[in-house]
């Protein structure tokens, strides 16, 4: 059974930082591209960042470029999202996902999803 479990969310002031983690189990982690998405109530899930299978290539949404960094540790079956210079508009539930493709920037490219972790950025 595939499981993706996010952690590291919470409440932070604007300008602060958080590091999200996503621990994967039940799949051959290094064979999957990984991504982070976020969603606020009433809006569609939004792409945030993606990383390819061996971590050599990344992609970011324009809204987070230069502030967020995605990385992975295949030995630990974990993908990370380092979020710096957080803004109130970053408030959302953040989801990690696994893609069969090497790297994907749309939700349609992802097959497995975590349950999400809440991030709240106060102004």
mmCIF file of C-alpha atoms in Angstrom:
data_model
loop_
_atom_site.group_PDB
_atom_site.id
_atom_site.type_symbol
_atom_site.label_atom_id
_atom_site.label_comp_id
_atom_site.label_asym_id
_atom_site.label_seq_id
_atom_site.Cartn_x
_atom_site.Cartn_y
_atom_site.Cartn_z
ATOM 1 C CA UNK A 1 0.000 0.000 0.000
ATOM 2 C CA UNK A 2 1.438 3.333 -1.067
ATOM 3 C CA UNK A 3 1.533 6.043 1.572
ATOM 4 C CA UNK A 4 2.731 9.616 1.349
ATOM 5 C CA UNK A 5 2.768 11.363 4.712
ATOM 6 C CA UNK A 6 3.409 15.090 4.909
ATOM 7 C CA UNK A 7 4.668 16.870 8.000
ATOM 8 C CA UNK A 8 6.144 20.212 9.012
ATOM 9 C CA UNK A 9 3.198 22.496 8.455
ATOM 10 C CA UNK A 10 2.096 25.045 11.003
ATOM 11 C CA UNK A 11 1.613 28.699 11.796
ATOM 12 C CA UNK A 12 4.363 31.150 10.916
ATOM 13 C CA UNK A 13 4.652 34.907 10.607
ATOM 14 C CA UNK A 14 5.150 36.559 7.255
ATOM 15 C CA UNK A 15 8.811 36.519 6.312
ATOM 16 C CA UNK A 16 9.416 33.306 8.212
ATOM 17 C CA UNK A 17 10.367 29.851 7.047
ATOM 18 C CA UNK A 18 9.019 26.322 7.200
ATOM 19 C CA UNK A 19 10.333 23.017 5.951
ATOM 20 C CA UNK A 20 7.814 20.452 4.804
ATOM 21 C CA UNK A 21 8.669 16.779 4.582
ATOM 22 C CA UNK A 22 6.910 13.956 2.779
ATOM 23 C CA UNK A 23 7.797 10.396 3.711
ATOM 24 C CA UNK A 24 6.921 7.770 1.125
ATOM 25 C CA UNK A 25 6.372 4.072 1.619
ATOM 26 C CA UNK A 26 5.038 1.185 -0.429
ATOM 27 C CA UNK A 27 6.636 2.315 -3.669
ATOM 28 C CA UNK A 28 10.036 2.326 -5.294
ATOM 29 C CA UNK A 29 10.659 5.954 -4.434
ATOM 30 C CA UNK A 30 13.556 6.605 -6.780
ATOM 31 C CA UNK A 31 11.399 5.595 -9.750
ATOM 32 C CA UNK A 32 8.956 8.453 -9.198
ATOM 33 C CA UNK A 33 9.075 12.125 -9.893
ATOM 34 C CA UNK A 34 7.799 14.011 -6.864
ATOM 35 C CA UNK A 35 5.879 17.223 -6.513
ATOM 36 C CA UNK A 36 4.261 19.628 -4.099
ATOM 37 C CA UNK A 37 0.885 21.235 -4.649
ATOM 38 C CA UNK A 38 -1.263 23.490 -2.516
ATOM 39 C CA UNK A 39 -4.934 24.252 -2.216
ATOM 40 C CA UNK A 40 -7.080 26.822 -0.478
ATOM 41 C CA UNK A 41 -10.824 26.361 0.052
ATOM 42 C CA UNK A 42 -12.841 27.180 -3.036
ATOM 43 C CA UNK A 43 -9.858 27.091 -5.373
ATOM 44 C CA UNK A 44 -8.267 24.441 -7.526
ATOM 45 C CA UNK A 45 -5.177 22.625 -6.421
ATOM 46 C CA UNK A 46 -2.125 24.605 -7.539
ATOM 47 C CA UNK A 47 1.280 23.349 -8.635
ATOM 48 C CA UNK A 48 4.114 24.518 -6.398
ATOM 49 C CA UNK A 49 7.268 22.563 -7.218
ATOM 50 C CA UNK A 50 8.481 19.338 -8.784
ATOM 51 C CA UNK A 51 11.668 17.323 -8.774
ATOM 52 C CA UNK A 52 12.770 14.519 -11.036
ATOM 53 C CA UNK A 53 13.681 11.002 -9.990
ATOM 54 C CA UNK A 54 17.329 11.559 -9.162
ATOM 55 C CA UNK A 55 16.972 15.137 -7.971
ATOM 56 C CA UNK A 56 18.949 16.696 -10.807
ATOM 57 C CA UNK A 57 16.068 18.730 -12.225
ATOM 58 C CA UNK A 58 13.466 20.914 -10.551
ATOM 59 C CA UNK A 59 10.575 23.122 -11.592
ATOM 60 C CA UNK A 60 8.724 25.839 -9.692
ATOM 61 C CA UNK A 61 5.603 27.906 -9.983
ATOM 62 C CA UNK A 62 6.408 31.543 -10.685
ATOM 63 C CA UNK A 63 4.743 32.537 -7.423
ATOM 64 C CA UNK A 64 7.316 30.636 -5.326
ATOM 65 C CA UNK A 65 10.420 30.815 -7.504
ATOM 66 C CA UNK A 66 13.392 32.104 -5.532
ATOM 67 C CA UNK A 67 11.651 31.491 -2.176
ATOM 68 C CA UNK A 68 10.919 27.758 -2.139
ATOM 69 C CA UNK A 69 13.315 24.872 -2.739
ATOM 70 C CA UNK A 70 12.334 21.289 -3.418
ATOM 71 C CA UNK A 71 14.774 18.479 -2.695
ATOM 72 C CA UNK A 72 14.721 14.751 -2.140
ATOM 73 C CA UNK A 73 16.675 12.059 -0.336
ATOM 74 C CA UNK A 74 16.155 8.754 -2.105
ATOM 75 C CA UNK A 75 17.934 6.881 0.673
ATOM 76 C CA UNK A 76 15.275 8.124 3.102
ATOM 77 C CA UNK A 77 12.333 7.949 0.669
ATOM 78 C CA UNK A 78 11.594 11.566 1.508
ATOM 79 C CA UNK A 79 10.948 14.754 -0.431
ATOM 80 C CA UNK A 80 11.251 18.185 1.134
ATOM 81 C CA UNK A 81 9.968 21.668 0.486
ATOM 82 C CA UNK A 82 11.969 24.453 2.095
ATOM 83 C CA UNK A 83 9.816 27.570 2.198
ATOM 84 C CA UNK A 84 11.466 30.909 2.933
ATOM 85 C CA UNK A 85 10.190 34.484 2.917
ATOM 86 C CA UNK A 86 6.684 33.220 3.438
ATOM 87 C CA UNK A 87 3.750 35.453 2.548
ATOM 88 C CA UNK A 88 0.135 35.359 3.727
ATOM 89 C CA UNK A 89 -0.866 34.248 0.224
ATOM 90 C CA UNK A 90 1.167 31.066 0.764
ATOM 91 C CA UNK A 91 -1.450 29.960 3.276
ATOM 92 C CA UNK A 92 -2.891 26.658 2.055
ATOM 93 C CA UNK A 93 -2.971 22.935 2.571
ATOM 94 C CA UNK A 94 0.180 21.533 1.011
ATOM 95 C CA UNK A 95 0.164 18.118 -0.630
ATOM 96 C CA UNK A 96 2.977 15.964 -1.865
ATOM 97 C CA UNK A 97 2.456 13.644 -4.789
ATOM 98 C CA UNK A 98 4.265 10.955 -6.753
ATOM 99 C CA UNK A 99 4.367 10.900 -10.552
ATOM 100 C CA UNK A 100 5.188 7.963 -12.751
ATOM 101 C CA UNK A 101 6.770 10.430 -15.141
ATOM 102 C CA UNK A 102 10.286 11.699 -14.440
ATOM 103 C CA UNK A 103 8.962 15.171 -13.703
ATOM 104 C CA UNK A 104 5.487 16.670 -13.964
ATOM 105 C CA UNK A 105 4.067 20.138 -13.389
ATOM 106 C CA UNK A 106 0.345 19.428 -13.535
ATOM 107 C CA UNK A 107 -1.785 17.425 -11.149
ATOM 108 C CA UNK A 108 -2.808 15.115 -13.974
ATOM 109 C CA UNK A 109 0.727 13.762 -14.012
ATOM 110 C CA UNK A 110 0.544 12.497 -10.440
ATOM 111 C CA UNK A 111 -0.791 9.159 -9.361
ATOM 112 C CA UNK A 112 -0.340 9.052 -5.597
ATOM 113 C CA UNK A 113 -1.220 11.828 -3.151
ATOM 114 C CA UNK A 114 -0.691 12.519 0.522
ATOM 115 C CA UNK A 115 -3.322 13.803 2.925
ATOM 116 C CA UNK A 116 -1.847 17.265 3.159
ATOM 117 C CA UNK A 117 -0.395 19.524 5.831
ATOM 118 C CA UNK A 118 -1.754 22.951 6.715
ATOM 119 C CA UNK A 119 0.447 26.023 6.394
ATOM 120 C CA UNK A 120 -0.810 29.322 7.787
ATOM 121 C CA UNK A 121 1.161 32.502 7.293
ATOM 122 C CA UNK A 122 0.048 35.408 9.428
ATOM 123 C CA UNK A 123 0.591 39.013 8.404
#
